[in-house]
mmCIF file with all atom_site columns, C-alpha atoms and ligand atoms in Angstrom:
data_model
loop_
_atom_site.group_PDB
_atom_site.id
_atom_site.type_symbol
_atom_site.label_atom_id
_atom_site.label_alt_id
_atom_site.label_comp_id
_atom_site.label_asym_id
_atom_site.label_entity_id
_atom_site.label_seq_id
_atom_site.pdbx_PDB_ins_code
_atom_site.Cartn_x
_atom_site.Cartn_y
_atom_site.Cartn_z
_atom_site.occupancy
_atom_site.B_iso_or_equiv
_atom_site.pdbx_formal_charge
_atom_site.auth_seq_id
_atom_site.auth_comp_id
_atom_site.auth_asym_id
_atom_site.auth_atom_id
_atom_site.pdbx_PDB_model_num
ATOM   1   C  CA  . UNK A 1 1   ? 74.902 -34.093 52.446 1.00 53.00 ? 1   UNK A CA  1
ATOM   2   C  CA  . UNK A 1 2   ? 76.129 -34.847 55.875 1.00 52.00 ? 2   UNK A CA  1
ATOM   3   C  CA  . UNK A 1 3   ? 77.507 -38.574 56.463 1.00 57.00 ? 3   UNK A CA  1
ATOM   4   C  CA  . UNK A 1 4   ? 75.348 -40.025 59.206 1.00 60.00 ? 4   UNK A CA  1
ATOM   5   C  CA  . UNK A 1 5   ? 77.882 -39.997 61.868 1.00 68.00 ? 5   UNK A CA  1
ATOM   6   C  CA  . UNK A 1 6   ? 79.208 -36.788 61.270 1.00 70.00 ? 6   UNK A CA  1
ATOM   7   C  CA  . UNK A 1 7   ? 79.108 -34.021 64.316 1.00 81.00 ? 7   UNK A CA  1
ATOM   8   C  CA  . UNK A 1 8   ? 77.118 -31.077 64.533 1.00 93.00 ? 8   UNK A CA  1
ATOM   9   C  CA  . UNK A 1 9   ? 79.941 -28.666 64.312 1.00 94.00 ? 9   UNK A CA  1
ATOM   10  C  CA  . UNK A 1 10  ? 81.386 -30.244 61.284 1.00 95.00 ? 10  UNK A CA  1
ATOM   11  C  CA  . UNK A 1 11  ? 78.530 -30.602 59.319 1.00 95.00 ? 11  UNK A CA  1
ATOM   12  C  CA  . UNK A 1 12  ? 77.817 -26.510 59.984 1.00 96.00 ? 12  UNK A CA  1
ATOM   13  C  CA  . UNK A 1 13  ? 81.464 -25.575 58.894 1.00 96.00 ? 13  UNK A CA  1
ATOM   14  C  CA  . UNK A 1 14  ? 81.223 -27.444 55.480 1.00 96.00 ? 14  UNK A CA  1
ATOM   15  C  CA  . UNK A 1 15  ? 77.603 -26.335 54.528 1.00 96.00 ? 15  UNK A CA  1
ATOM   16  C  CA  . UNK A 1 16  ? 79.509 -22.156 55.819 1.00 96.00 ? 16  UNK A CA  1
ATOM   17  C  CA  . UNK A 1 17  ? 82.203 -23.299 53.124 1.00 97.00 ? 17  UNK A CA  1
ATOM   18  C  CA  . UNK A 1 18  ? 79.907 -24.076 50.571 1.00 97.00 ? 18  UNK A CA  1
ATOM   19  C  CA  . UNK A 1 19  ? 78.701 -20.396 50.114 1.00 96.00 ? 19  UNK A CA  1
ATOM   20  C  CA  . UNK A 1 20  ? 81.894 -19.690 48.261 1.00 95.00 ? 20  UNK A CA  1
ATOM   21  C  CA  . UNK A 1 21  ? 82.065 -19.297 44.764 1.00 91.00 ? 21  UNK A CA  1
ATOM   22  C  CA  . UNK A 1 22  ? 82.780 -22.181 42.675 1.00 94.00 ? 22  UNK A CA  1
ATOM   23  C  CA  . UNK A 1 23  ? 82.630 -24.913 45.950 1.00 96.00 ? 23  UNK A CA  1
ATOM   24  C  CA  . UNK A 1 24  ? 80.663 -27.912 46.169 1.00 96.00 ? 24  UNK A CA  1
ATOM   25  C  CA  . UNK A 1 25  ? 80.204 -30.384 48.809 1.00 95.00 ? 25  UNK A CA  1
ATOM   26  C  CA  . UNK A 1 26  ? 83.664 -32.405 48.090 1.00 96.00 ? 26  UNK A CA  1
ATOM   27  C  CA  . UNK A 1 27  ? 85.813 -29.275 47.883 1.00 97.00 ? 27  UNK A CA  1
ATOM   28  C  CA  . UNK A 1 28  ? 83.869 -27.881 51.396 1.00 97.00 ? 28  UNK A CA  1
ATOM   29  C  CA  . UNK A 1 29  ? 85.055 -30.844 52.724 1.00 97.00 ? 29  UNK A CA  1
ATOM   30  C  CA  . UNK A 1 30  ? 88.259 -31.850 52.376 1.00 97.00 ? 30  UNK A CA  1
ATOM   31  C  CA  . UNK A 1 31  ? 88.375 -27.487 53.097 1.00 97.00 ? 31  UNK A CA  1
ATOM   32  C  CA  . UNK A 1 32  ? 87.395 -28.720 56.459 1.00 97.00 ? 32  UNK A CA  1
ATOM   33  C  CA  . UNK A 1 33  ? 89.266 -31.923 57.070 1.00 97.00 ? 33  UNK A CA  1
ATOM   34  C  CA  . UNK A 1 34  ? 92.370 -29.876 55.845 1.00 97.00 ? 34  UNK A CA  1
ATOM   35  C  CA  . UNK A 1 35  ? 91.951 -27.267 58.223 1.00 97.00 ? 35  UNK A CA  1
ATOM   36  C  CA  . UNK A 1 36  ? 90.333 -29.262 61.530 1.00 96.00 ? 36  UNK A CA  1
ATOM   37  C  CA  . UNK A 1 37  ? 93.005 -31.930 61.203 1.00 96.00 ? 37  UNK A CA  1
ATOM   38  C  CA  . UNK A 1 38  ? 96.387 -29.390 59.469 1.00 96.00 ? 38  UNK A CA  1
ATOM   39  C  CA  . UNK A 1 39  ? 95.907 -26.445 60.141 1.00 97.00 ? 39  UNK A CA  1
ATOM   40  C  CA  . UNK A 1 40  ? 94.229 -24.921 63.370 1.00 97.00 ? 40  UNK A CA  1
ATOM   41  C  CA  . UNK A 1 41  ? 96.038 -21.853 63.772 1.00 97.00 ? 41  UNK A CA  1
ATOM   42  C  CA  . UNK A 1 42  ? 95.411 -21.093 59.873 1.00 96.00 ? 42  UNK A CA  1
ATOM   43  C  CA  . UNK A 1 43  ? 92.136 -21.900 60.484 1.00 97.00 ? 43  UNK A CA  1
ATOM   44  C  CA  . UNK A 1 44  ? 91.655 -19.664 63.784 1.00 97.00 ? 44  UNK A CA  1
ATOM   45  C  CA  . UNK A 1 45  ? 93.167 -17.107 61.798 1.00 97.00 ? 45  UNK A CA  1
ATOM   46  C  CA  . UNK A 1 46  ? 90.746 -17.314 59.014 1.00 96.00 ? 46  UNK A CA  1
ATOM   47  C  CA  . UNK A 1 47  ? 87.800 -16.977 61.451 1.00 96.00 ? 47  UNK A CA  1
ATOM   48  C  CA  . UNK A 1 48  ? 88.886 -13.765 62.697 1.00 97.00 ? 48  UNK A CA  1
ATOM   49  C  CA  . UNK A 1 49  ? 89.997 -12.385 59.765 1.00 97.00 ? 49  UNK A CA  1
ATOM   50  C  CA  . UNK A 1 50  ? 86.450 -13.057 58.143 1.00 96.00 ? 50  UNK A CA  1
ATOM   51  C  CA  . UNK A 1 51  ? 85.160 -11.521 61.516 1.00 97.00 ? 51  UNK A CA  1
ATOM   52  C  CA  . UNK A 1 52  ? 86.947 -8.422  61.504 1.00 96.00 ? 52  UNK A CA  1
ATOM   53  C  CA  . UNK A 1 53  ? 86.235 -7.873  58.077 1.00 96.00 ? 53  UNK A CA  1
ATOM   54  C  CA  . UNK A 1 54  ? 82.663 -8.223  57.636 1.00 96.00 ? 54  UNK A CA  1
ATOM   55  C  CA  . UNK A 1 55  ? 82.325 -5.577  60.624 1.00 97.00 ? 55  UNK A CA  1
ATOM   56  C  CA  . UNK A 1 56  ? 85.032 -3.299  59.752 1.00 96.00 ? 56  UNK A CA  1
ATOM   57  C  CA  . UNK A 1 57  ? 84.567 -2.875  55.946 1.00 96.00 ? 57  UNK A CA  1
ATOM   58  C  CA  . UNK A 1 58  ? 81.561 -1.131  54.623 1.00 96.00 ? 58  UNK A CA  1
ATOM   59  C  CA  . UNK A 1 59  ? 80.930 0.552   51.018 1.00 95.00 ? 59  UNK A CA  1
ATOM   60  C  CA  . UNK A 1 60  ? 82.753 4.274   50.223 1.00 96.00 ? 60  UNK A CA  1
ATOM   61  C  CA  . UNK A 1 61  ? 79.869 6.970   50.792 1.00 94.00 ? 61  UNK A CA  1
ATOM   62  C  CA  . UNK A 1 62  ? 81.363 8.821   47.530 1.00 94.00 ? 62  UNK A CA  1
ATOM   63  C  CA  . UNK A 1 63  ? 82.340 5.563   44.991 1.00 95.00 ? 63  UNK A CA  1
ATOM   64  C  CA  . UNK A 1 64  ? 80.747 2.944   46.808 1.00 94.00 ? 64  UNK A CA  1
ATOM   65  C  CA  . UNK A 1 65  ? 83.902 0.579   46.812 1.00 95.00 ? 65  UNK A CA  1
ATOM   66  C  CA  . UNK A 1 66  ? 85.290 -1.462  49.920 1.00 95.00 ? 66  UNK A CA  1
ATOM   67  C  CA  . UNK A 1 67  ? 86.841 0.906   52.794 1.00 96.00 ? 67  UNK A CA  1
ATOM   68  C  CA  . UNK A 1 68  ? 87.161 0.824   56.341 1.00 96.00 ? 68  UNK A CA  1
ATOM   69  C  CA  . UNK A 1 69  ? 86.391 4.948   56.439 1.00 96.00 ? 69  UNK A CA  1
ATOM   70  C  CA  . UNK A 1 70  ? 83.430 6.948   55.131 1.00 97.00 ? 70  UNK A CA  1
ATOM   71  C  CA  . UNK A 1 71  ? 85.667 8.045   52.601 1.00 97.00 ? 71  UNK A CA  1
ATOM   72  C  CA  . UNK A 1 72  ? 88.076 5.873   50.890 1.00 97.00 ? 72  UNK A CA  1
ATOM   73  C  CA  . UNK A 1 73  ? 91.832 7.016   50.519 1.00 96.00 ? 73  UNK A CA  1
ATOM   74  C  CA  . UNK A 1 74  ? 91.336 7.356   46.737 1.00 96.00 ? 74  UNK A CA  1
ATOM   75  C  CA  . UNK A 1 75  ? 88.741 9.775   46.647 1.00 95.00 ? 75  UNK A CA  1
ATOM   76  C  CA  . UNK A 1 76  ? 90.220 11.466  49.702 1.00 96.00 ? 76  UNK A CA  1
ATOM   77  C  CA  . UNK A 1 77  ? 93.225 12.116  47.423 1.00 96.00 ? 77  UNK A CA  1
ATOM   78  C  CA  . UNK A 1 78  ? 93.848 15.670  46.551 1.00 96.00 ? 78  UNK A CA  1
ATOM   79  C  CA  . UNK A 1 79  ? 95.939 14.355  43.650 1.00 95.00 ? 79  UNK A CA  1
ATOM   80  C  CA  . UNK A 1 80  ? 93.026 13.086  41.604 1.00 96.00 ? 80  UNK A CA  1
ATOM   81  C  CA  . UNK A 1 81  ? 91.287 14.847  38.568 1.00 95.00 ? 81  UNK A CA  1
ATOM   82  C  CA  . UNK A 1 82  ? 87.475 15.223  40.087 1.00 93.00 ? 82  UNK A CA  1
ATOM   83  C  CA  . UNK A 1 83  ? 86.409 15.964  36.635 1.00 93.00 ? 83  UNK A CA  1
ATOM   84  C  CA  . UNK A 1 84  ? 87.325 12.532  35.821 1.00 95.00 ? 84  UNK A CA  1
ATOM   85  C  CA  . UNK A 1 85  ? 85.109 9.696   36.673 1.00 96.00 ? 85  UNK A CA  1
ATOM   86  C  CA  . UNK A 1 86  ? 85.831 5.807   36.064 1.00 96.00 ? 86  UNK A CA  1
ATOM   87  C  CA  . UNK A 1 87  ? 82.432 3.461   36.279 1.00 96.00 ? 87  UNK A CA  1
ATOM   88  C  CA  . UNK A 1 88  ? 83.899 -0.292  37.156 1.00 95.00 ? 88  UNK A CA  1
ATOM   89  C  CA  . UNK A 1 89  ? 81.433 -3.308  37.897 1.00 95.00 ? 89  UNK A CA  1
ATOM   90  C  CA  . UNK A 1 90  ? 83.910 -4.235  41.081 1.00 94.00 ? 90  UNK A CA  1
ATOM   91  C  CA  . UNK A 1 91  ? 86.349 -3.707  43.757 1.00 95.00 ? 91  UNK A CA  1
ATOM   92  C  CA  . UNK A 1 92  ? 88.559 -5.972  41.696 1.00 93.00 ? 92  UNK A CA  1
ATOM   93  C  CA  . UNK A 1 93  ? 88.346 -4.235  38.408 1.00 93.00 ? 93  UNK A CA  1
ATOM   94  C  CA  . UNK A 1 94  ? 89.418 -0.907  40.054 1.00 95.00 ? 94  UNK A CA  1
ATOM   95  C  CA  . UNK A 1 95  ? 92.489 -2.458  41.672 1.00 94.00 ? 95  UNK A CA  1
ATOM   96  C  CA  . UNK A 1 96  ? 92.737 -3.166  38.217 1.00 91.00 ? 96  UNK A CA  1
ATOM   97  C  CA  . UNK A 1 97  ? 92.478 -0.374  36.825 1.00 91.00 ? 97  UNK A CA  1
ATOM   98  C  CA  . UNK A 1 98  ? 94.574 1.329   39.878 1.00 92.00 ? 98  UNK A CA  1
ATOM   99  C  CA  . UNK A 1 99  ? 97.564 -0.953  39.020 1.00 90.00 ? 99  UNK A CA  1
ATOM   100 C  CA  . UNK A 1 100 ? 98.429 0.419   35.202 1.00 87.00 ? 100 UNK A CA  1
ATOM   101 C  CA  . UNK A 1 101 ? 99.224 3.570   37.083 1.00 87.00 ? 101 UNK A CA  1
ATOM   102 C  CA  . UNK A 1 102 ? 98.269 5.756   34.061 1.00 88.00 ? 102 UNK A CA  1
ATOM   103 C  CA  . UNK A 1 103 ? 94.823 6.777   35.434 1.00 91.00 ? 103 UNK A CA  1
ATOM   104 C  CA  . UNK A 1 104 ? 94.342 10.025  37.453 1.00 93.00 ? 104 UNK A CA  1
ATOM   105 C  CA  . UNK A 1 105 ? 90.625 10.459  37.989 1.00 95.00 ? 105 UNK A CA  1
ATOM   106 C  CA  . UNK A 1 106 ? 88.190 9.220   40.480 1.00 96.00 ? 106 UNK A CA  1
ATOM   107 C  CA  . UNK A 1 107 ? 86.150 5.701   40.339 1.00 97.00 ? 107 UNK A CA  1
ATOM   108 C  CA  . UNK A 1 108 ? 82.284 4.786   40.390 1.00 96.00 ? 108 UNK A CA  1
ATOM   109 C  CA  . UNK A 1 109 ? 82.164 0.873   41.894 1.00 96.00 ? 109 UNK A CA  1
ATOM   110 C  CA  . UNK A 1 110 ? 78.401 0.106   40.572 1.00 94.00 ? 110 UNK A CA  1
ATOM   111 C  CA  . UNK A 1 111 ? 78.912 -2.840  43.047 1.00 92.00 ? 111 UNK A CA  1
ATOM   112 C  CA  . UNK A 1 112 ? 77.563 -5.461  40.577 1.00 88.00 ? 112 UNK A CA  1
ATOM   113 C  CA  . UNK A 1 113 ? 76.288 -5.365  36.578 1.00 89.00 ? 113 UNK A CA  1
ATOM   114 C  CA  . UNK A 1 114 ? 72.686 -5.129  35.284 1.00 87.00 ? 114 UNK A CA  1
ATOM   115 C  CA  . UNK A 1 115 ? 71.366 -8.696  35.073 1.00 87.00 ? 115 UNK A CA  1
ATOM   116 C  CA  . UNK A 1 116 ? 67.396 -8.455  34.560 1.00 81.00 ? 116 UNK A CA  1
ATOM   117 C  CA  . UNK A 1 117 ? 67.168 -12.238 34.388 1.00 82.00 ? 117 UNK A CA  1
ATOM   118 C  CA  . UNK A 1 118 ? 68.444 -12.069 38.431 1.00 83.00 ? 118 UNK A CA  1
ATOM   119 C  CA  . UNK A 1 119 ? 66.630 -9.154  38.887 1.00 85.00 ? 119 UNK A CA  1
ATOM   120 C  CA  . UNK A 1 120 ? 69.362 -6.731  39.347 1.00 85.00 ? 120 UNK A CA  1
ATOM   121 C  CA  . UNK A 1 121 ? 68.078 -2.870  38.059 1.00 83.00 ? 121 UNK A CA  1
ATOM   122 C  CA  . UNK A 1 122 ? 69.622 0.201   37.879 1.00 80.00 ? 122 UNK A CA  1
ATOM   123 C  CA  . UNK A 1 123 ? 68.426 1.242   41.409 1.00 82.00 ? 123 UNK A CA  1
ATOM   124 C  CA  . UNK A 1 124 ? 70.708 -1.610  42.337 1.00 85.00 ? 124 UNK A CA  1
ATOM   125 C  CA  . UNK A 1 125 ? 73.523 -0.549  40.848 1.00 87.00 ? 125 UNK A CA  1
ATOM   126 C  CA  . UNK A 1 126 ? 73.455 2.971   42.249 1.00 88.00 ? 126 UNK A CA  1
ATOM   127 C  CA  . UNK A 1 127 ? 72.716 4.916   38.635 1.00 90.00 ? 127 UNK A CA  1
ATOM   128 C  CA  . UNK A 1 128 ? 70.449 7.375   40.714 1.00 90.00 ? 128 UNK A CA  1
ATOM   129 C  CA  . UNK A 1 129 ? 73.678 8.275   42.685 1.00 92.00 ? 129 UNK A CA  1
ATOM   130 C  CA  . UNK A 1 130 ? 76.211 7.903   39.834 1.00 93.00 ? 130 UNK A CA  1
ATOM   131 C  CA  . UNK A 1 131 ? 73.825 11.094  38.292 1.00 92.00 ? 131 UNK A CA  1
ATOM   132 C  CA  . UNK A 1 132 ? 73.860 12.710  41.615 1.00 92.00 ? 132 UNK A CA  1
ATOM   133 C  CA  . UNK A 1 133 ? 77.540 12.374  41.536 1.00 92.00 ? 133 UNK A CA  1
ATOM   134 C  CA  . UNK A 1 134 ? 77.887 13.758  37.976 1.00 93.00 ? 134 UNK A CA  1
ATOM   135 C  CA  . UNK A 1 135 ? 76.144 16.452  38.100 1.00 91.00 ? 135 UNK A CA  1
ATOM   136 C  CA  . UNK A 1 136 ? 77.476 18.020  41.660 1.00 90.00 ? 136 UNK A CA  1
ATOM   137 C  CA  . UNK A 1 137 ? 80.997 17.184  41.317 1.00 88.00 ? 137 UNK A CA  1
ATOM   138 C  CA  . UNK A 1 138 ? 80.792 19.151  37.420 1.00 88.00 ? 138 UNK A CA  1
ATOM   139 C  CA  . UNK A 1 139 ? 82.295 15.591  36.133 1.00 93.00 ? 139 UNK A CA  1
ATOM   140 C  CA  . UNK A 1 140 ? 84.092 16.751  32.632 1.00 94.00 ? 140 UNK A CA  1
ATOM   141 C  CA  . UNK A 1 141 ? 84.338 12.749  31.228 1.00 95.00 ? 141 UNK A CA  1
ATOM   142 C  CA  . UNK A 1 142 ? 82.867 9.423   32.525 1.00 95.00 ? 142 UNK A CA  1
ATOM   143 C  CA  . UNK A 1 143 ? 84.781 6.663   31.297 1.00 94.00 ? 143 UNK A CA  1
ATOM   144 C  CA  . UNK A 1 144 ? 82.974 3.542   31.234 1.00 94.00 ? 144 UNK A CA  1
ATOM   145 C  CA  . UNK A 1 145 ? 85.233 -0.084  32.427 1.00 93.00 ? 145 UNK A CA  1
ATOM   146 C  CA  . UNK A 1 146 ? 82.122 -2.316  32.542 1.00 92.00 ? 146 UNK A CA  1
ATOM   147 C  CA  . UNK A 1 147 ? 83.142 -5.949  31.230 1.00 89.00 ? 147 UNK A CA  1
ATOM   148 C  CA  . UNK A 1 148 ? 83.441 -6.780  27.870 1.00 86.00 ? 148 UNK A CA  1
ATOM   149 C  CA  . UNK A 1 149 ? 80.690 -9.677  28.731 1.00 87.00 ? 149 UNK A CA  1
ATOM   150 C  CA  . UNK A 1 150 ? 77.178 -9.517  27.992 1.00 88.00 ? 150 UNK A CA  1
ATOM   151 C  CA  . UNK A 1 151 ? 75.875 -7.967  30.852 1.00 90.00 ? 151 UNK A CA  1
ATOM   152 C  CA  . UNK A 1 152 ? 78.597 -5.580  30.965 1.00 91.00 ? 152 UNK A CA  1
ATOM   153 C  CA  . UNK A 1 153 ? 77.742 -4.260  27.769 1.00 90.00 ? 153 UNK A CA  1
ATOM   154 C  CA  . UNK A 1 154 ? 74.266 -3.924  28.735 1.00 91.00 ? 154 UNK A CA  1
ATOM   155 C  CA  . UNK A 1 155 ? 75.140 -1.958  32.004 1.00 93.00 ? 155 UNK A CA  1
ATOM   156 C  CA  . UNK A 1 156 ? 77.742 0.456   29.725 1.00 93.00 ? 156 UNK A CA  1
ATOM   157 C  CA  . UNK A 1 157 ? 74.512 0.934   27.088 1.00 92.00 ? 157 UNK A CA  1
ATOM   158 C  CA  . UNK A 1 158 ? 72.523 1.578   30.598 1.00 92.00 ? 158 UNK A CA  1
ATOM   159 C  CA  . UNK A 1 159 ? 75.219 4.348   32.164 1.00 93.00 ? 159 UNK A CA  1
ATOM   160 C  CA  . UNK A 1 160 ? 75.103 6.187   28.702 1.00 92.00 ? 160 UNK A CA  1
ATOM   161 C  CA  . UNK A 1 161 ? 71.622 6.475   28.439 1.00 91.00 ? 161 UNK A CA  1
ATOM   162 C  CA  . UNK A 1 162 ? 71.097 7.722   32.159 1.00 90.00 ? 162 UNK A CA  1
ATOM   163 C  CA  . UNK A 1 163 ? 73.947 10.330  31.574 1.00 92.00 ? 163 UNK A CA  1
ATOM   164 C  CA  . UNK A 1 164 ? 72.603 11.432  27.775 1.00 89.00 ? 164 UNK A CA  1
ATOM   165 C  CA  . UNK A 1 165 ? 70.822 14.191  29.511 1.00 86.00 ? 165 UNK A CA  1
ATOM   166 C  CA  . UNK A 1 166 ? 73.800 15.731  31.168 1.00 90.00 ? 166 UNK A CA  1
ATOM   167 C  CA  . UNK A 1 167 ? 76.477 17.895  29.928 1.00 86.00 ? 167 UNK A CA  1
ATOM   168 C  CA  . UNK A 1 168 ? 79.009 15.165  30.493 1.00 92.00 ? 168 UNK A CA  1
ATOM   169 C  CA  . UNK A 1 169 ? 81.432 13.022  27.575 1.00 92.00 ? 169 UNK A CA  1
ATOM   170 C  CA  . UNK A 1 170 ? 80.791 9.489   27.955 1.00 93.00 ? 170 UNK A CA  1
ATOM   171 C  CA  . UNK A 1 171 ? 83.568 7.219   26.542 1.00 92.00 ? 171 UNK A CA  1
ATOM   172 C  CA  . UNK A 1 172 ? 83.894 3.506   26.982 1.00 88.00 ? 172 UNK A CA  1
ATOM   173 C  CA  . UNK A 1 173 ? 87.493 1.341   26.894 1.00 81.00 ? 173 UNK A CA  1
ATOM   174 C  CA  . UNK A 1 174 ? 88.248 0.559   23.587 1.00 72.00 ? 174 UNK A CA  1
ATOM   175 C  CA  . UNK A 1 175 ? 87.823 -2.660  22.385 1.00 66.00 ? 175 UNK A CA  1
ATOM   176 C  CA  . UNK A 1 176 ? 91.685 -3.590  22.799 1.00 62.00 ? 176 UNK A CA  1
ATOM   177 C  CA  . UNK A 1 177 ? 89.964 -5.931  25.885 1.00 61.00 ? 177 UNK A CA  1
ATOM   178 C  CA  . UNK A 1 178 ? 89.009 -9.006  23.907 1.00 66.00 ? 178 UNK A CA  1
ATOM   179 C  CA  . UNK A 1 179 ? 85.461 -9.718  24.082 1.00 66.00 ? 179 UNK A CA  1
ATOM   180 C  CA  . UNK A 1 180 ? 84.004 -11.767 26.955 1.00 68.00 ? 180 UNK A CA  1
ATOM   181 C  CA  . UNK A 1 181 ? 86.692 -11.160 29.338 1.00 70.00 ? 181 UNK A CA  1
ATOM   182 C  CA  . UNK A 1 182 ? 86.607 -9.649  32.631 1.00 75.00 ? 182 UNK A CA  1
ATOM   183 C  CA  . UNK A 1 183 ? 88.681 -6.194  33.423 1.00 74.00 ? 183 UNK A CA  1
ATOM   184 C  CA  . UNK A 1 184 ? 90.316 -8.037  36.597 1.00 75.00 ? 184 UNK A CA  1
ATOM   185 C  CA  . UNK A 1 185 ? 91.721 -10.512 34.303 1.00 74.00 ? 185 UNK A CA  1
ATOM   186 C  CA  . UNK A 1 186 ? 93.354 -8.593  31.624 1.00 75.00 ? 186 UNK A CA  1
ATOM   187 C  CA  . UNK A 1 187 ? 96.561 -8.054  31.350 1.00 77.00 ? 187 UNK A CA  1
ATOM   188 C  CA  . UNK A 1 188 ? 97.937 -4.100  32.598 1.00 75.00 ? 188 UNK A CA  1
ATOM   189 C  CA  . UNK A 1 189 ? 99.210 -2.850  29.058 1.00 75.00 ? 189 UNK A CA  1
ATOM   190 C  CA  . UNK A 1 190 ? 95.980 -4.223  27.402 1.00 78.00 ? 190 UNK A CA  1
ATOM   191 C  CA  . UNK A 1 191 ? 93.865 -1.679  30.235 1.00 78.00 ? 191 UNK A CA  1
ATOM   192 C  CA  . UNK A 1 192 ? 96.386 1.162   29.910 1.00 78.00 ? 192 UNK A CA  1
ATOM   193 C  CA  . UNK A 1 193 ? 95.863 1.081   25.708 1.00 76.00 ? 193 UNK A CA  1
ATOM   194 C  CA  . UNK A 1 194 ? 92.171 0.528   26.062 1.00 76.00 ? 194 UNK A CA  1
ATOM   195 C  CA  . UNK A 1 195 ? 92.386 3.466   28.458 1.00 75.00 ? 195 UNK A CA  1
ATOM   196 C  CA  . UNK A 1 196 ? 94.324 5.872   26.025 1.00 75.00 ? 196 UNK A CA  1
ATOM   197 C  CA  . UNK A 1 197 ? 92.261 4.454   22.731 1.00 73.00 ? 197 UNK A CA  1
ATOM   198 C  CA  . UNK A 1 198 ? 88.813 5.092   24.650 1.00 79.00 ? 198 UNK A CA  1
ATOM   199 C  CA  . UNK A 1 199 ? 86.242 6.665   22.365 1.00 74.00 ? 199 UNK A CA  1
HETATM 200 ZN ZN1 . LIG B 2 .   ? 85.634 6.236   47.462 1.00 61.42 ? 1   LIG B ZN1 1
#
């Protein structure tokens, strides 16, 4: 991996770079060259932003997505139908979501999708607490965003069943989202109509 002659300190930050999605070797290093030898200040400035984010943001105690409080601001909002609950796979997918503007309710981040080949469960995508939720906030309809990917589909088929035994409407996004894509990618009108055409 390294080249021979390469320092200590150089060799750590490409093999830090390589945890990022979709980066190999080459890409962590010219990363590294770019910023050690272009940009120091943008570098410095990533650091600390990385630094003050992994220690400042933790998970919502209510819908389990990014915040820097206990409570995020959306379900803090007194605006927002409690009786209406949206499950989304991420962070992303709710900004997603967020940004057509035409939902009201409140949001369920599972965090993640049902993968039993990686060993992801329901425990791991907080199902326990998504019944929990349900059931003491007297949700009226919980509208499930999954992806239209596999493993979406199998974590939407996995929500429904867990909530069959409570007195809750389950709906999922109609199928206006083509097939295989992920919510975070779609274009806003496309959500808003699979929002409205939900069944
Ligand atoms: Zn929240």
């Amino acid at each position: 991996m390294k080249p021979a002659d390469a320092p200590d300190a150089l060799a750590a930050l490409v093999e830090a770079l390589r945890r990022l999605p979709g980066v190999g070797v080459k890409s962590a290093q010219r990363m590294a060259y770019h910023l050690l030898q272009h940009d120091r200040d943008g570098a410095l400035r990533l650091s600390h932003a990385l630094d003050h984010a992994v220690h400042g943001i933790r998970h919502c105690e209510r819908c389990h997505t990014f915040t820097e409080q206990p409570v995020c601001v959306t379900c803090l909002d007194p605006a927002r139908d409690t009786r209406l609950l949206c499950v989304v796979e991420t962070p992303a997918d709710q900004a997603a979501v967020e940004r057509t503007g035409t939902y009201r309710g409140l949001y369920f981040v599972l965090m993640g999708r049902l993968s039993p080949l990686d060993g992801v469960g329901v425990q791991d995508i907080g199902l326990p607490e998504l019944m929990a939720r349900v059931r003491e906030d007297e949700v009226r309809e919980v509208i499930v965003a999954t992806n239209f990917t596999a493993e979406g589909e199998i974590t939407a088929h996995a929500v429904a069943e867990a909530l069959r035994a409570l007195d809750v409407r389950v709906t999922r996004l109609a199928r206006g989202v083509p097939i295989g894509s992920e919510l975070e990618y779609v274009d806003l009108g496309t959500i808003a109509h699979a929002f409205s055409e939900r069944r």
